[in-house]
CSV table of C-alpha atoms and ligand atoms in Angstrom, one decimal:
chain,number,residue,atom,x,y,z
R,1,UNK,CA,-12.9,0.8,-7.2
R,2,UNK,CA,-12.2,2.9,-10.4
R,3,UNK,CA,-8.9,4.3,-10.1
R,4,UNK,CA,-7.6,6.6,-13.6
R,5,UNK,CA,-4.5,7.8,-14.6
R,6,UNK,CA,-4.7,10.6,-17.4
R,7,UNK,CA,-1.5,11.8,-18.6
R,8,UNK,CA,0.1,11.4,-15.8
R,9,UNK,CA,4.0,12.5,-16.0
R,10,UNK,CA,5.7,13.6,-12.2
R,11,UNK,CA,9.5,14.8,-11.6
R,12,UNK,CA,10.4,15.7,-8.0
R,13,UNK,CA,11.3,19.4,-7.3
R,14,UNK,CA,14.5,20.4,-8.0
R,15,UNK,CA,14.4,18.1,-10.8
R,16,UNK,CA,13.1,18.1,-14.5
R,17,UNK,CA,13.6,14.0,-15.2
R,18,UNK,CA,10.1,12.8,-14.9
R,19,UNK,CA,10.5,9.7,-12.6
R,20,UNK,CA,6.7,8.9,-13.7
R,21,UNK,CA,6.1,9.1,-17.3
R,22,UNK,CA,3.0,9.2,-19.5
R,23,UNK,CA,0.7,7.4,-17.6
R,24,UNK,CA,-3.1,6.6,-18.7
R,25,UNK,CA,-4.4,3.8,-16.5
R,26,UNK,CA,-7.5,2.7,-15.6
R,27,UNK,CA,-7.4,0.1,-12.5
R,28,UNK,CA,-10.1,-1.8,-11.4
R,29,UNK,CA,-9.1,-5.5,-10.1
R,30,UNK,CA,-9.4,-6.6,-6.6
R,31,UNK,CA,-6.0,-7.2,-6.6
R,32,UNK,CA,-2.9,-5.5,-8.9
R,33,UNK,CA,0.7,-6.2,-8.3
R,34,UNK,CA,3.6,-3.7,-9.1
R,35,UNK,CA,7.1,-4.4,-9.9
R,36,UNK,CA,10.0,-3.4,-11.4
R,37,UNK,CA,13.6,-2.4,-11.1
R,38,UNK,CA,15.1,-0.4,-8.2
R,39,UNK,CA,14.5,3.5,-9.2
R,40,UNK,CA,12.0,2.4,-11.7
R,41,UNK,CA,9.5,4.6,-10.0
R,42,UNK,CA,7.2,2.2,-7.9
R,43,UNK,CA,7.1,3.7,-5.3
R,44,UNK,CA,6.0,7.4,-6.6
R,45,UNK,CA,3.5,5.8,-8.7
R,46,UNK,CA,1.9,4.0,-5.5
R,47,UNK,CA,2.1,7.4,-3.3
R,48,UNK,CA,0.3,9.1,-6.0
R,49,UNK,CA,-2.8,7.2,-5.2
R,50,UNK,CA,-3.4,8.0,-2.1
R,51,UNK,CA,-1.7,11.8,-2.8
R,52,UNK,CA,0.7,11.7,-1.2
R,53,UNK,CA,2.4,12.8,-4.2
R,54,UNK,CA,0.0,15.2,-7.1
R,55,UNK,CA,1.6,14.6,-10.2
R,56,UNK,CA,3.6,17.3,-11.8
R,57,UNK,CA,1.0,16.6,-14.9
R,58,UNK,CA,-1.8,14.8,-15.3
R,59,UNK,CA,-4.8,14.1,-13.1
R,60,UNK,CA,-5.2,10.7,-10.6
R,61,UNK,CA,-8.6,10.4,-9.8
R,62,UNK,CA,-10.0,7.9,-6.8
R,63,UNK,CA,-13.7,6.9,-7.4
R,64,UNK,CA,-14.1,10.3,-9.1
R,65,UNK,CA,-11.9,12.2,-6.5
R,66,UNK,CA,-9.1,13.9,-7.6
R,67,UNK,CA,-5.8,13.3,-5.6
R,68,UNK,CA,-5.0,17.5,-6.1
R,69,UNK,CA,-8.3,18.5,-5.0
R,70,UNK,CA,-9.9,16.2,-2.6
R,71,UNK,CA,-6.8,14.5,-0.8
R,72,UNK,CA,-8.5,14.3,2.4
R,73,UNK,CA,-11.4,12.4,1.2
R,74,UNK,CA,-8.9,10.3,-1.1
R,75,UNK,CA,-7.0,9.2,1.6
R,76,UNK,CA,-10.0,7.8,4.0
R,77,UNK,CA,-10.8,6.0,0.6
R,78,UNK,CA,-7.2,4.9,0.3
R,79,UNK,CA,-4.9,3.5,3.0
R,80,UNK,CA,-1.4,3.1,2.4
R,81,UNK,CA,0.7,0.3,4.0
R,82,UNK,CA,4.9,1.5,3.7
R,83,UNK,CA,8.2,-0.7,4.0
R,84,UNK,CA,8.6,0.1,7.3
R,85,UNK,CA,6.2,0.3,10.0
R,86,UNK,CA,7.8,2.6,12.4
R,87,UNK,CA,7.1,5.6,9.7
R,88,UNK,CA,3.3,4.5,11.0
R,89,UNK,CA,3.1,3.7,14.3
R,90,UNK,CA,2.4,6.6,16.2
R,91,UNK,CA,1.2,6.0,19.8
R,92,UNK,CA,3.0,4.4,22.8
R,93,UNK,CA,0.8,1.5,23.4
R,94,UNK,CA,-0.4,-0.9,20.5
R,95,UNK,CA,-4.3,-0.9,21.6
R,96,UNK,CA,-3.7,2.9,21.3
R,97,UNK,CA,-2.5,3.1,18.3
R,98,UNK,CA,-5.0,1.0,16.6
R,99,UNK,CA,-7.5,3.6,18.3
R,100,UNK,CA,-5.6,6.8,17.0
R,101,UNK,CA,-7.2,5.8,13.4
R,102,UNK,CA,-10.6,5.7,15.3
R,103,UNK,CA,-10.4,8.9,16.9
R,104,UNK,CA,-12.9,11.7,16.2
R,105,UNK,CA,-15.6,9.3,15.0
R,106,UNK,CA,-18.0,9.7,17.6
R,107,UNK,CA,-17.7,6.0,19.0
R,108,UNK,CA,-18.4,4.8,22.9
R,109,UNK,CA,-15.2,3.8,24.8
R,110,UNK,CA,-16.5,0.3,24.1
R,111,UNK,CA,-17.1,0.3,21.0
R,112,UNK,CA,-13.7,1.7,20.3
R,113,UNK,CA,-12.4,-0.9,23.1
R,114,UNK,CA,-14.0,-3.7,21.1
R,115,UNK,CA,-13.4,-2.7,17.7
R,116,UNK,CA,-9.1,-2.6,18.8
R,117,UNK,CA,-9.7,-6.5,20.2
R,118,UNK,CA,-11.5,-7.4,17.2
R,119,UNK,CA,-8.7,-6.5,14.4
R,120,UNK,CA,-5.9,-7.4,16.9
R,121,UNK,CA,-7.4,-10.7,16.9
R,122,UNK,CA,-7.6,-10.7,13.7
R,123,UNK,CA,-3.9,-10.0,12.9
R,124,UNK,CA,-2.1,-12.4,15.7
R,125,UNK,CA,-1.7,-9.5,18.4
R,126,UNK,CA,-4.4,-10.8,20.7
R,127,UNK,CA,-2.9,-9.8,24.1
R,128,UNK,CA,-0.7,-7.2,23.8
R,129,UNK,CA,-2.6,-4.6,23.6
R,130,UNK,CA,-1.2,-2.5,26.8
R,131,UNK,CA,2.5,-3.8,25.1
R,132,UNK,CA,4.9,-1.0,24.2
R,133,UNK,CA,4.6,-0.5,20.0
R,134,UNK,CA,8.1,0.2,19.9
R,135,UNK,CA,8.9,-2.8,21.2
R,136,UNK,CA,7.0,-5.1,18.9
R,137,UNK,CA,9.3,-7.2,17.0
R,138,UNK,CA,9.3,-5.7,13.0
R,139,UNK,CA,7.1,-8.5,11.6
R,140,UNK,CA,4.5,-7.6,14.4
R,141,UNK,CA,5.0,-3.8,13.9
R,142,UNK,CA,4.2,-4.6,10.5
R,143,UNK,CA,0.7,-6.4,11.5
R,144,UNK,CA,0.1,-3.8,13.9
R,145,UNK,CA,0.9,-1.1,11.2
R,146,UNK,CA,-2.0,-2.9,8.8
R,147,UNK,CA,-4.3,-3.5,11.8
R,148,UNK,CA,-4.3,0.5,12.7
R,149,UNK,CA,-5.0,1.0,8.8
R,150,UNK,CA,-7.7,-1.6,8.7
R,151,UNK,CA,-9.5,-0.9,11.9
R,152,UNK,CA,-10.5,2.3,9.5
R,153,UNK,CA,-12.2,0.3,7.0
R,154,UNK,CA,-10.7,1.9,3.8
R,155,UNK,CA,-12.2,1.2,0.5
R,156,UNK,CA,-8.8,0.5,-1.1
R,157,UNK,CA,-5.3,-0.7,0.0
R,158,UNK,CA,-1.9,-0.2,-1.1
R,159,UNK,CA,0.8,-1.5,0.1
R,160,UNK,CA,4.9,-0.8,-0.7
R,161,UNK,CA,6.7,-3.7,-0.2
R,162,UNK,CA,5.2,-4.9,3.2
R,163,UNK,CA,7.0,-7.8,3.6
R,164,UNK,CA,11.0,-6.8,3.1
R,165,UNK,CA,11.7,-7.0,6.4
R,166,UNK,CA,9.8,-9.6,7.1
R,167,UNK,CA,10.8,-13.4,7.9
R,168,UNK,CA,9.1,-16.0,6.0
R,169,UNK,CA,6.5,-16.8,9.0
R,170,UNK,CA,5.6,-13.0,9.1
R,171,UNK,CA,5.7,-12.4,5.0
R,172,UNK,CA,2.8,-15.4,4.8
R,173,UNK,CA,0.6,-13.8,7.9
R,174,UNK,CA,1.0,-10.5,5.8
R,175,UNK,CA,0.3,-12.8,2.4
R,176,UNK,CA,-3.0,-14.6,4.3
R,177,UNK,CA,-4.2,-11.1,5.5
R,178,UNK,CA,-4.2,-9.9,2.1
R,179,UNK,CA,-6.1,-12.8,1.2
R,180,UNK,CA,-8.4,-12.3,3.8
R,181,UNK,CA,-9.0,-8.4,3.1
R,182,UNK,CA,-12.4,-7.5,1.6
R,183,UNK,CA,-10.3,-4.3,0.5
R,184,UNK,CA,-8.8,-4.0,-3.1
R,185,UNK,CA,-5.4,-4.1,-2.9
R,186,UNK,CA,-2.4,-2.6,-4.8
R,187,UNK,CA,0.9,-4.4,-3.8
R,188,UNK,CA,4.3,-3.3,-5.2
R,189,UNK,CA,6.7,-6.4,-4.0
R,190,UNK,CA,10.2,-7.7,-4.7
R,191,UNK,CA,8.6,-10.8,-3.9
R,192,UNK,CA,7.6,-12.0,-7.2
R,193,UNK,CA,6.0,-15.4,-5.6
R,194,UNK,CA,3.2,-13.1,-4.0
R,195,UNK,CA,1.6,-12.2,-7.4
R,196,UNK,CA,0.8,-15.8,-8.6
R,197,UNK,CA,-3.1,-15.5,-7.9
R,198,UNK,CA,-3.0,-11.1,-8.6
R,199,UNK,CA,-5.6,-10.3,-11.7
R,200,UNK,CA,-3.1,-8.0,-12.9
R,201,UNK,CA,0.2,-7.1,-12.9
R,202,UNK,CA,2.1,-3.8,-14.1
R,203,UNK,CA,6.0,-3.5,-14.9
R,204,UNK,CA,7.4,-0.3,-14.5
R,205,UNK,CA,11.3,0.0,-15.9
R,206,UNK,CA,12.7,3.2,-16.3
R,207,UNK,CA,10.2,5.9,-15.2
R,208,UNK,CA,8.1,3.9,-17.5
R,209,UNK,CA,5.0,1.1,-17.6
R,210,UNK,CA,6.5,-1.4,-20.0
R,211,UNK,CA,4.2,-4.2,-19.4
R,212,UNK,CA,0.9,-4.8,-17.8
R,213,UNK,CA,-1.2,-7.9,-17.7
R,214,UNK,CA,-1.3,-11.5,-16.0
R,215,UNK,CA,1.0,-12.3,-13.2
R,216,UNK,CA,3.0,-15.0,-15.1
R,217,UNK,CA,3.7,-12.6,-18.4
R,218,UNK,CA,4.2,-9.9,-16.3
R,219,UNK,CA,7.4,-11.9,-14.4
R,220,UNK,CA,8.5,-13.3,-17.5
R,221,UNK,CA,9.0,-9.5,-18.8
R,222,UNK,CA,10.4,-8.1,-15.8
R,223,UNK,CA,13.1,-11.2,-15.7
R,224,UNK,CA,13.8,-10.3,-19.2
R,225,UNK,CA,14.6,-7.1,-18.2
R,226,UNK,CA,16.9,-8.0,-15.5
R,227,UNK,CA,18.9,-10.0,-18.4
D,1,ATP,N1,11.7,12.6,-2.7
D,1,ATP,C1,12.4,12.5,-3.8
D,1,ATP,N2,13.1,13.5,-4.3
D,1,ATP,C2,13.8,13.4,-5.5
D,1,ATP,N3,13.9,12.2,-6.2
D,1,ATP,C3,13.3,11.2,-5.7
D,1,ATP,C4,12.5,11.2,-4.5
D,1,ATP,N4,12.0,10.0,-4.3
D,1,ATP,C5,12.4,9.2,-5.3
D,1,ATP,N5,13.2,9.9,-6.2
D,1,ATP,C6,13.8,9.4,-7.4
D,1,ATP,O1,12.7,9.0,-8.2
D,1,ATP,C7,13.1,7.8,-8.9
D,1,ATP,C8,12.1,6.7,-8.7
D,1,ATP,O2,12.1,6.4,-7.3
D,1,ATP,P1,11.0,5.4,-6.6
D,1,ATP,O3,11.2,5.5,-5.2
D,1,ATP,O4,9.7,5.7,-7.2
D,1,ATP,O5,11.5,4.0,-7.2
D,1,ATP,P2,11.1,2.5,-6.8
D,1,ATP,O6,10.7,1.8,-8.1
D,1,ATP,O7,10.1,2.5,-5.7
D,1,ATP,O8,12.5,1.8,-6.3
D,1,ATP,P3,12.8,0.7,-5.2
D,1,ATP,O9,12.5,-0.6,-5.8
D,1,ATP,O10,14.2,0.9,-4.9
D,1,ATP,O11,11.9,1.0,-4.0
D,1,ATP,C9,14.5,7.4,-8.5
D,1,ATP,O12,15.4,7.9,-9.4
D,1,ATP,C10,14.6,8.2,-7.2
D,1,ATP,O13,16.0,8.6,-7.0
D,2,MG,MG1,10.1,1.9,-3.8
């Protein structure tokens, strides 16, 4: 993964306060946390690598893609976990939601069939595959929102505060998973206890990154800031 941010500033429309500013990053770890204050701008920054937001300056590339021009190929690259799942969840049963992301691929029935079963499995929804999605409790909306991301094999995943509405059972299911993924993963979290083992960790205060390096300076700094 080579993921670059060259002067990088966004403001939303209707707006001239850049939200994002002056950003030149280069990320390449298998695993980057992101915190910061409320408004900080976390979240833009993490929707602007998949494209869902072009910056209003500056160029995000993905692998050598750029988010402007090439946001369809970015975002097969790219999958993007958010807060809540039912923003994601878009069929009626769960085994066919997992196989919405599969669609148009050219795979048999049963290969689709067994490919669902496998990352079910994988995720502790073995069984419910004919269950009503909507009617998944939220932490297994949440597992079946990463499953139907997964099953699609993307080279990189980000992820905007997955577990907030999860219990404590659910949040470590979501932590092991993330363990578990070969994907690299970009995690902006509340949960500071989730970035212990992370490679690196950026602050973002004020529209701003004001810190980026190992997990345990990177709390220290943001707890400073919350003096
Ligand atoms: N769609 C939008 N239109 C206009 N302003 C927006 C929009 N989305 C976010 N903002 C503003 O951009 C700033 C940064 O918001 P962002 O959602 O990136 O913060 P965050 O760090 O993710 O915060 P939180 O921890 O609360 O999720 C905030 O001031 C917010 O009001
Ligand atoms: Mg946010």
């Amino acid at each position: 993964m080579l993921i670059r941010f060259t002067g990088v500033s966004h403001h939303y429309a209707g707006s001239t306060t850049p939200v994002v500013r002056d950003l030149d990053l280069s990320l390449t770890e298998d695993r980057i946390g992101v915190i910061g204050a409320n408004g900080s701008g976390k979240s833009t920054f993490a929707r602007m690598l998949n494209g869902l937001i072009v910056p209003s300056q500056g160029t995000v590339t993905i692998n050598g893609l750029e988010t402007a021009g090439d946001g369809r190929e970015v975002r097969r690259q790219v999958g993007f976990c958010f807060t809540d799942p039912d923003s994601q969840i878009v069929m009626p049963t769960v085994a066919e939601d997992v196989a919405f992301g599969l669609r148009r691929r050219g795979l048999s029935k049963a290969e689709i069939a067994s490919r669902v079963t496998a990352i079910l499995t994988a995720h502790g929804l073995q069984g419910y595959e004919e269950h009503p999605a909507h009617l998944l409790s939220a932490g297994q909306k949440q597992m079946l929102a990463l499953s139907s991301i997964l099953v699609t094999d993307p080279e990189i995943l980000v992820m905007d505060e997955p577990t907030t509405l999860l219990d404590l059972r659910n949040t470590r299911r979501v932590v092991a998973a993330i363990n578990a993924m070969r994907q690299n993963v970009i995690l902006v979290t509340h949960h500071l206890d989730l970035l212990a083992d992370f490679e690196r960790v950026l602050v973002f205060d004020e529209s701003r990154l004001v810190f980026d390096g190992l997990p345990d300076k990177a709390i220290e700094h943001y707890l400073g800031l919350m003096e």
